[in-house]
Coordinates of C-alpha atoms in Angstrom, one line a residue:
X1 CA 12.8 23.2 -11.8
X2 CA 13.0 20.9 -14.9
X3 CA 15.1 21.1 -18.3
X4 CA 14.2 20.3 -21.7
X5 CA 13.8 20.9 -25.2
X6 CA 16.9 20.2 -28.0
X7 CA 17.4 16.6 -29.4
X8 CA 17.7 13.3 -27.5
X9 CA 20.5 12.3 -25.3
X10 CA 23.6 10.7 -26.7
X11 CA 22.8 6.8 -27.2
X12 CA 19.5 7.3 -28.2
X13 CA 17.9 5.7 -31.3
X14 CA 18.8 8.4 -34.0
X15 CA 16.5 6.5 -36.5
X16 CA 13.3 6.9 -33.8
X17 CA 14.3 10.7 -33.2
X18 CA 14.4 11.1 -37.1
X19 CA 11.3 9.7 -37.3
X20 CA 9.8 12.2 -34.3
X21 CA 11.0 15.0 -36.3
X22 CA 9.3 14.3 -39.5
X23 CA 5.9 13.4 -37.5
X24 CA 6.2 16.9 -36.4
X25 CA 5.8 18.2 -39.9
X26 CA 3.1 20.6 -39.8
X27 CA 0.4 21.3 -42.5
X28 CA 2.4 23.8 -44.2
X29 CA 5.5 21.1 -44.4
X30 CA 3.6 18.0 -45.5
X31 CA 1.6 20.5 -48.2
X32 CA 5.5 21.4 -49.5
X33 CA 6.6 17.8 -49.7
X34 CA 3.5 16.4 -51.3
X35 CA 3.9 19.4 -53.8
X36 CA 7.3 18.5 -54.6
X37 CA 6.6 15.0 -55.2
X38 CA 3.6 15.9 -57.5
X39 CA 5.9 18.4 -59.2
X40 CA 9.1 15.8 -59.3
X41 CA 6.6 13.2 -60.9
X42 CA 5.3 15.4 -63.4
X43 CA 8.6 16.7 -64.4
X44 CA 9.8 12.9 -64.9
X45 CA 6.5 12.2 -67.0
X46 CA 6.9 15.7 -68.8
X47 CA 10.7 15.6 -69.7
X48 CA 10.6 18.9 -67.8
X49 CA 13.6 19.4 -66.3
X50 CA 13.0 23.5 -64.8
X51 CA 9.9 21.9 -63.4
X52 CA 11.9 18.8 -61.7
X53 CA 14.3 21.2 -59.8
X54 CA 11.7 23.0 -58.3
X55 CA 9.9 20.0 -57.1
X56 CA 13.1 18.8 -55.6
X57 CA 13.3 22.3 -53.7
X58 CA 9.9 22.2 -52.9
X59 CA 10.3 18.6 -51.6
X60 CA 13.5 19.2 -49.9
X61 CA 13.1 22.0 -48.4
X62 CA 11.0 20.6 -45.1
X63 CA 13.3 17.7 -44.8
X64 CA 16.2 20.5 -44.5
X65 CA 14.3 22.4 -41.8
X66 CA 13.3 19.2 -40.2
X67 CA 16.5 18.0 -39.6
X68 CA 18.0 21.1 -38.4
X69 CA 15.6 21.8 -35.9
X70 CA 16.3 17.8 -34.9
X71 CA 19.8 18.9 -34.8
X72 CA 19.7 21.8 -32.9
X73 CA 20.5 21.7 -29.1
X74 CA 18.9 23.8 -27.0
X75 CA 19.2 23.9 -22.8
X76 CA 16.1 25.4 -21.6
X77 CA 15.5 25.4 -18.0
X78 CA 11.3 26.0 -16.8
X79 CA 9.6 26.8 -13.6
X80 CA 6.5 27.2 -12.6
X81 CA 5.2 29.4 -9.1
X82 CA 1.8 29.5 -8.2
X83 CA 0.4 32.6 -6.0
X84 CA -0.9 31.3 -3.7
X85 CA -0.6 27.5 -3.7
X86 CA -3.8 27.5 -1.8
X87 CA -6.6 29.3 -2.6
X88 CA -10.2 29.4 -1.4
X89 CA -13.1 28.1 -4.2
X90 CA -14.5 31.0 -6.6
X91 CA -11.2 32.8 -5.9
X92 CA -8.3 33.5 -8.9
X93 CA -4.7 32.1 -8.0
X94 CA -2.0 33.1 -10.4
X95 CA 0.4 30.7 -12.0
X96 CA 3.7 32.3 -13.2
X97 CA 5.8 30.6 -16.0
X98 CA 9.6 31.0 -16.5
X99 CA 12.0 29.9 -19.6
X100 CA 15.9 30.4 -19.0
X101 CA 18.2 29.5 -21.8
X102 CA 21.0 28.2 -20.5
X103 CA 22.8 27.0 -23.8
X104 CA 25.1 29.6 -25.9
X105 CA 22.8 29.7 -28.6
X106 CA 20.1 31.8 -29.4
X107 CA 16.4 29.8 -29.6
X108 CA 14.1 30.3 -32.3
X109 CA 10.8 31.0 -32.5
X110 CA 9.1 28.7 -28.8
X111 CA 5.5 27.7 -28.3
X112 CA 4.9 27.4 -24.7
X113 CA 1.8 25.4 -23.4
X114 CA 0.9 24.8 -19.8
X115 CA -1.2 21.5 -18.9
X116 CA -4.4 22.3 -16.5
X117 CA -7.5 20.5 -16.1
X118 CA -10.5 21.6 -17.3
X119 CA -12.4 22.9 -14.1
X120 CA -9.6 25.6 -13.9
X121 CA -10.3 26.9 -17.6
X122 CA -8.5 26.7 -21.4
X123 CA -5.2 25.8 -21.1
X124 CA -2.8 28.7 -22.1
X125 CA -0.3 28.8 -24.6
X126 CA 2.4 31.2 -25.2
X127 CA 4.2 32.5 -28.3
X128 CA 8.1 33.7 -27.2
X129 CA 10.4 35.4 -29.4
X130 CA 13.9 34.7 -30.2
X131 CA 15.5 33.7 -26.5
X132 CA 19.3 34.9 -26.7
X133 CA 22.0 33.0 -25.0
X134 CA 21.4 33.1 -21.1
X135 CA 18.1 35.1 -21.0
X136 CA 14.9 34.6 -19.8
X137 CA 11.6 35.2 -20.3
X138 CA 8.3 35.3 -18.1
X139 CA 4.8 34.9 -18.5
X140 CA 1.9 34.3 -16.1
X141 CA -2.2 33.4 -16.5
X142 CA -4.9 33.2 -14.0
X143 CA -6.7 30.1 -13.0
X144 CA -10.1 29.7 -11.1
X145 CA -12.1 27.3 -9.7
X146 CA -15.5 26.6 -8.0
X147 CA -15.2 23.7 -7.2
X148 CA -12.4 22.6 -4.3
X149 CA -9.9 20.1 -4.4
X150 CA -6.7 19.4 -5.6
X151 CA -5.6 20.0 -9.3
X152 CA -2.6 18.9 -10.7
X153 CA -0.4 22.0 -12.9
X154 CA 1.6 20.6 -15.6
X155 CA 3.6 19.2 -17.2
X156 CA 4.9 22.2 -19.2
X157 CA 5.1 21.6 -23.1
X158 CA 7.3 23.3 -25.1
X159 CA 7.2 23.5 -29.2
X160 CA 10.1 24.3 -31.0
X161 CA 9.7 25.5 -34.8
X162 CA 11.8 26.5 -37.8
X163 CA 11.4 30.0 -39.2
X164 CA 9.4 28.8 -42.2
X165 CA 7.0 26.7 -40.0
X166 CA 7.7 23.3 -41.6
X167 CA 8.1 21.4 -38.6
X168 CA 7.5 21.5 -34.7
X169 CA 9.1 19.7 -32.1
X170 CA 7.0 19.4 -28.7
X171 CA 9.5 19.1 -25.3
X172 CA 7.7 18.2 -22.0
X173 CA 9.2 19.3 -18.6
X174 CA 9.2 16.6 -15.9
X175 CA 7.9 18.4 -13.1
X176 CA 4.4 19.6 -12.4
X177 CA 2.7 21.6 -9.3
X178 CA -0.5 21.1 -7.1
X179 CA -2.9 23.9 -6.8
X180 CA -5.1 23.3 -3.8
X181 CA -8.6 24.8 -3.7
X182 CA -10.3 25.0 -0.4
X183 CA -13.6 25.6 0.7
X184 CA -15.0 29.3 1.2
X185 CA -14.8 30.5 4.8
X186 CA -17.0 33.2 6.2
X187 CA -15.8 35.6 8.9
X188 CA -18.0 35.0 11.6
X189 CA -18.8 37.3 14.2
X190 CA -17.6 36.9 17.7
X191 CA -20.4 35.5 20.2
X192 CA -20.1 34.4 23.9
X193 CA -18.8 30.7 23.8
X194 CA -18.7 30.1 27.4
X195 CA -18.2 26.3 28.7
X196 CA -18.9 24.3 31.4
X197 CA -16.8 24.6 34.7
X198 CA -14.2 22.1 33.2
X199 CA -12.5 25.0 31.9
X200 CA -13.3 24.8 28.0
X201 CA -14.9 28.1 27.6
X202 CA -14.2 31.9 27.3
X203 CA -12.8 31.8 30.6
X204 CA -10.0 29.5 30.8
X205 CA -9.6 27.3 33.9
X206 CA -6.7 28.1 35.8
X207 CA -5.1 25.5 38.1
X208 CA -3.0 27.3 41.1
X209 CA 0.7 26.1 42.0
X210 CA 1.5 24.7 45.3
X211 CA 0.5 27.7 47.7
X212 CA 3.0 29.3 49.7
X213 CA 5.8 31.3 49.2
X214 CA 8.1 28.5 50.1
X215 CA 6.1 26.1 47.7
X216 CA 5.9 28.3 44.7
X217 CA 7.3 26.8 41.7
X218 CA 9.3 29.3 40.0
X219 CA 10.6 29.6 35.9
X220 CA 12.7 31.7 34.2
X221 CA 12.3 35.5 33.3
X222 CA 10.6 36.0 29.8
X223 CA 10.6 39.2 28.1
X224 CA 7.1 41.0 29.0
X225 CA 6.6 39.0 32.4
X226 CA 5.6 41.5 35.4
X227 CA 9.1 42.2 37.2
X228 CA 6.3 42.3 40.6
X229 CA 6.2 38.3 39.9
X230 CA 9.9 38.1 40.4
X231 CA 10.9 35.5 42.8
X232 CA 14.2 37.0 44.4
X233 CA 14.7 34.1 46.9
X234 CA 15.3 31.5 43.4
X235 CA 17.1 34.1 41.6
X236 CA 19.6 34.2 44.1
X237 CA 19.7 30.3 44.3
X238 CA 20.0 29.8 40.1
X239 CA 21.7 33.1 39.5
X240 CA 19.2 34.3 37.1
X241 CA 16.5 36.4 37.1
X242 CA 13.1 33.8 38.2
X243 CA 9.7 34.7 38.1
X244 CA 6.7 33.1 40.0
X245 CA 4.7 30.5 38.0
X246 CA 1.5 30.8 40.2
X247 CA -1.1 29.5 37.3
X248 CA -1.5 27.6 34.2
X249 CA -4.1 28.7 31.5
X250 CA -5.4 25.7 30.0
X251 CA -6.6 26.1 26.2
X252 CA -10.2 26.4 25.5
X253 CA -11.0 23.2 23.3
X254 CA -13.3 22.9 20.5
X255 CA -14.5 19.8 18.5
X256 CA -15.7 20.4 14.7
X257 CA -18.0 17.4 13.9
X258 CA -18.8 16.9 10.1
X259 CA -21.4 14.6 8.7
X260 CA -20.3 13.0 5.6
X261 CA -22.6 10.2 5.3
X262 CA -24.0 9.9 1.7
X263 CA -27.1 9.1 2.6
X264 CA -27.4 12.1 4.4
X265 CA -27.0 14.4 1.3
X266 CA -28.7 15.0 -2.0
X267 CA -27.1 16.6 -4.8
X268 CA -23.7 17.9 -5.9
X269 CA -22.2 20.8 -7.1
X270 CA -20.9 24.3 -5.3
X271 CA -24.7 25.2 -4.6
X272 CA -25.2 21.6 -2.7
X273 CA -26.2 21.1 0.7
X274 CA -22.6 19.1 1.4
X275 CA -20.8 22.0 0.1
X276 CA -22.7 24.6 2.2
X277 CA -21.8 21.7 5.1
X278 CA -17.9 21.5 4.2
X279 CA -17.7 25.2 3.7
X280 CA -19.3 25.9 7.1
X281 CA -17.0 23.5 8.8
X282 CA -14.1 25.5 7.4
X283 CA -15.0 28.8 8.4
X284 CA -15.9 27.1 12.3
X285 CA -12.9 25.8 12.2
X286 CA -10.8 29.1 11.0
X287 CA -13.0 31.2 13.5
X288 CA -12.2 29.0 16.8
X289 CA -8.5 28.9 16.2
X290 CA -8.8 33.1 15.5
X291 CA -10.4 32.9 19.0
X292 CA -6.9 30.6 20.5
X293 CA -9.4 27.5 20.6
X294 CA -7.5 24.4 20.4
X295 CA -9.5 22.8 17.6
X296 CA -10.0 19.7 15.9
X297 CA -11.9 18.1 12.9
X298 CA -14.1 15.0 13.4
X299 CA -16.1 13.1 11.0
X300 CA -18.8 10.6 11.3
X301 CA -16.1 8.1 10.2
X302 CA -14.4 8.9 13.4
X303 CA -11.1 10.3 11.3
X304 CA -10.1 13.1 13.9
X305 CA -7.6 15.6 12.9
X306 CA -4.7 17.1 13.6
X307 CA -4.6 14.1 15.0
X308 CA -5.0 11.2 17.4
X309 CA -1.0 12.2 19.1
X310 CA -1.7 14.0 22.7
X311 CA -5.4 14.9 23.3
X312 CA -5.7 15.0 19.7
X313 CA -6.1 18.6 19.5
X314 CA -4.1 21.3 17.9
X315 CA -1.4 22.9 20.4
X316 CA 0.3 26.1 20.4
X317 CA -0.1 29.1 17.9
X318 CA 2.6 27.6 15.6
X319 CA 0.8 24.1 15.6
X320 CA -2.2 25.6 15.2
X321 CA -1.4 26.9 12.1
X322 CA 0.1 24.1 10.8
X323 CA -3.0 22.2 12.1
X324 CA -5.4 24.9 10.1
X325 CA -3.7 24.3 7.0
X326 CA -3.7 20.1 7.3
X327 CA -7.6 20.8 8.3
X328 CA -8.2 23.1 5.1
X329 CA -6.2 20.5 2.9
X330 CA -8.3 17.9 4.4
X331 CA -11.4 19.6 3.6
X332 CA -10.3 20.5 0.1
X333 CA -10.8 16.7 -1.0
X334 CA -13.4 15.3 1.8
X335 CA -16.0 13.2 0.1
X336 CA -19.1 11.5 1.4
X337 CA -18.6 8.6 3.5
X338 CA -20.2 4.7 3.3
X339 CA -20.9 5.2 6.9
X340 CA -24.4 4.5 7.8
X341 CA -24.5 6.2 10.9
X342 CA -22.7 8.4 13.7
X343 CA -21.7 6.0 16.0
X344 CA -18.0 6.0 15.4
X345 CA -17.8 9.9 15.8
X346 CA -19.7 9.4 19.0
X347 CA -17.0 6.8 20.1
X348 CA -14.6 9.3 19.7
X349 CA -16.3 11.8 22.2
X350 CA -16.8 9.1 24.9
X351 CA -13.6 10.4 26.7
X352 CA -15.5 13.8 27.9
X353 CA -13.9 17.1 28.6
X354 CA -14.4 18.1 25.1
X355 CA -14.9 21.6 25.5
X356 CA -17.7 23.1 22.9
X357 CA -18.8 21.0 20.1
X358 CA -19.6 22.5 16.6
X359 CA -21.5 19.9 14.3
X360 CA -22.7 20.2 10.4
X361 CA -25.2 17.6 10.0
X362 CA -27.1 16.3 7.3
X363 CA -30.4 14.3 7.3
X364 CA -31.5 12.8 10.3
X365 CA -33.4 9.9 11.2
X366 CA -34.7 8.8 14.8
X367 CA -31.9 6.4 15.4
X368 CA -29.0 9.1 14.4
X369 CA -30.7 11.8 16.3
X370 CA -30.6 9.7 19.3
X371 CA -26.9 9.7 18.9
X372 CA -26.3 12.9 18.4
X373 CA -28.3 13.7 21.4
X374 CA -26.0 12.1 23.9
X375 CA -23.2 13.5 22.6
X376 CA -24.4 16.3 24.3
X377 CA -23.1 15.2 27.2
X378 CA -19.7 14.5 26.1
X379 CA -19.0 18.5 25.7
X380 CA -19.3 21.5 27.7
X381 CA -21.3 22.9 25.2
X382 CA -22.7 22.0 21.7
X383 CA -24.4 23.7 18.8
X384 CA -25.6 22.2 15.5
X385 CA -26.5 23.2 12.0
X386 CA -28.9 21.1 10.7
X387 CA -29.2 20.4 6.6
X388 CA -32.5 19.2 4.8
X389 CA -31.5 18.1 2.0
X390 CA -34.9 17.5 0.5
X391 CA -35.4 21.3 0.9
X392 CA -32.1 22.0 -0.4
X393 CA -33.2 20.1 -3.7
X394 CA -36.2 22.4 -4.1
X395 CA -33.9 25.4 -3.7
X396 CA -34.3 28.9 -1.9
X397 CA -37.7 29.4 -0.5
X398 CA -38.3 25.4 -0.1
X399 CA -39.8 25.1 3.4
X400 CA -38.0 22.7 6.2
X401 CA -39.8 18.5 6.3
X402 CA -41.8 17.7 9.8
X403 CA -39.2 15.2 10.4
X404 CA -36.4 17.8 10.2
X405 CA -38.3 19.8 12.4
X406 CA -38.9 16.7 15.3
X407 CA -35.2 16.0 14.9
X408 CA -34.4 19.7 15.5
X409 CA -36.6 19.6 18.8
X410 CA -35.2 16.7 19.6
X411 CA -31.5 17.9 20.2
X412 CA -32.7 21.1 21.6
X413 CA -34.3 19.1 24.5
X414 CA -31.3 17.2 24.7
X415 CA -29.4 20.4 25.6
X416 CA -28.2 21.2 22.0
X417 CA -28.3 24.8 20.3
X418 CA -30.1 23.4 16.9
X419 CA -30.5 25.2 14.3
X420 CA -32.2 24.0 10.5
X421 CA -30.6 25.5 7.7
X422 CA -32.5 26.3 5.2
X423 CA -31.1 26.8 1.3
X424 CA -28.8 29.5 0.5
X425 CA -28.9 31.1 3.5
X426 CA -25.4 32.7 4.8
X427 CA -23.6 30.9 7.9
X428 CA -23.1 34.1 9.5
X429 CA -26.9 35.0 9.9
X430 CA -27.5 31.1 11.4
X431 CA -24.3 32.1 13.9
X432 CA -26.1 34.9 15.1
X433 CA -29.1 32.8 15.4
X434 CA -27.4 30.1 17.6
X435 CA -26.3 32.8 19.7
X436 CA -29.8 34.6 20.2
X437 CA -30.9 31.3 20.9
X438 CA -28.7 30.4 23.5
X439 CA -29.0 34.0 25.4
X440 CA -32.5 33.4 25.0
X441 CA -32.2 30.0 26.7
X442 CA -30.5 31.1 29.7
X443 CA -27.6 30.0 31.5
X444 CA -25.9 26.2 31.2
X445 CA -28.2 23.3 31.6
X446 CA -27.4 21.0 34.0
X447 CA -27.9 16.9 33.6
X448 CA -31.7 16.1 33.2
X449 CA -32.4 19.4 32.1
X450 CA -34.0 20.4 28.5
X451 CA -32.8 23.8 27.7
X452 CA -30.2 24.2 24.7
X453 CA -27.6 26.4 24.5
X454 CA -24.0 27.2 23.8
X455 CA -23.0 26.7 27.3

């Protein structure tokens, strides 16, 4: 919320404000003033009194309008509301503007303009008729961007004009809002994402509590608990209904790795290979969160989201929602890194127990392919979507280079389910293809085997 309009505050230089008002003369006002001066000069030279009066009238009228507009004390409040404030690329958001006249005087004609980046479209302009004292006006406009990012909206500008159109004064509000354009997210099909026996996968690892009726660890009753699990001895001891805490589920984990190296991608724009990788990363994150996984976003620089606190993964449902927003905001502004390799990401994964690993990779050389292959040992399952920037630069229908095919074979031999990404292919189809490769590959590989798969 911001307030603006009217003359300057008390104590401001009146001369400066008057100069500002005179600078606000429109083309019509300047023409009237010039015509009046010319008529007055001609009247003086020719000795025509009537023409002198006409000239003075023409010259004084725009000055009077500027002075009246300058002395008019409007108190106008403006606000802006985004719906929604976070929108996928290619989708529209609506911006609602509201103007309130908080003064005791009605306003004249108002011209409203909001500043928006050129990526979102032309600057919206609105003409508001007379606003009564205590009245309000509401207008809205739409913005759309095919490029992800964070875009400032504002400040809002208000133009005041006199009834004759001789003078215009511009007042700017102080606040602005930010529209976040996140990557496109595709709805992915459900596939079997089984992890290893560490407990990260479709079937969640459950650790039993201490065995025996006397050694059971009770907890307070919660709505929905099975009454057959009521522990009557503890209920009598504590004076409240207690149930047996027989097993503790452990959330399945998933790490989504995004390769952001500048040397790994060519081209720019919404149809580039890098933008496809960012969109695929966002789709995988949302899909895994919807399936109940604890998820984190990892880049080649070693940066991890939602953070390094605890185990670095998103926690309960509410924390997952907050983490999803944080990761989407990060992907909205993520850009190429100067990193030359993926060793920092490998260092983050050295601890093991990472569960499912989904990677979106750009061009690889033999050294980086070897580093990626080693990451398979740090996860319960590993899936890679590898993009060939040279093929993407050629457009749809381009063939994958022999070097990219070689690196795909290397990853699959290391236990990955590695899928090449042709230009323009939807992630949904590749997601199903990865599941088909996993199913045809058979059960999860053990140490030293060369079969790829999700698990």
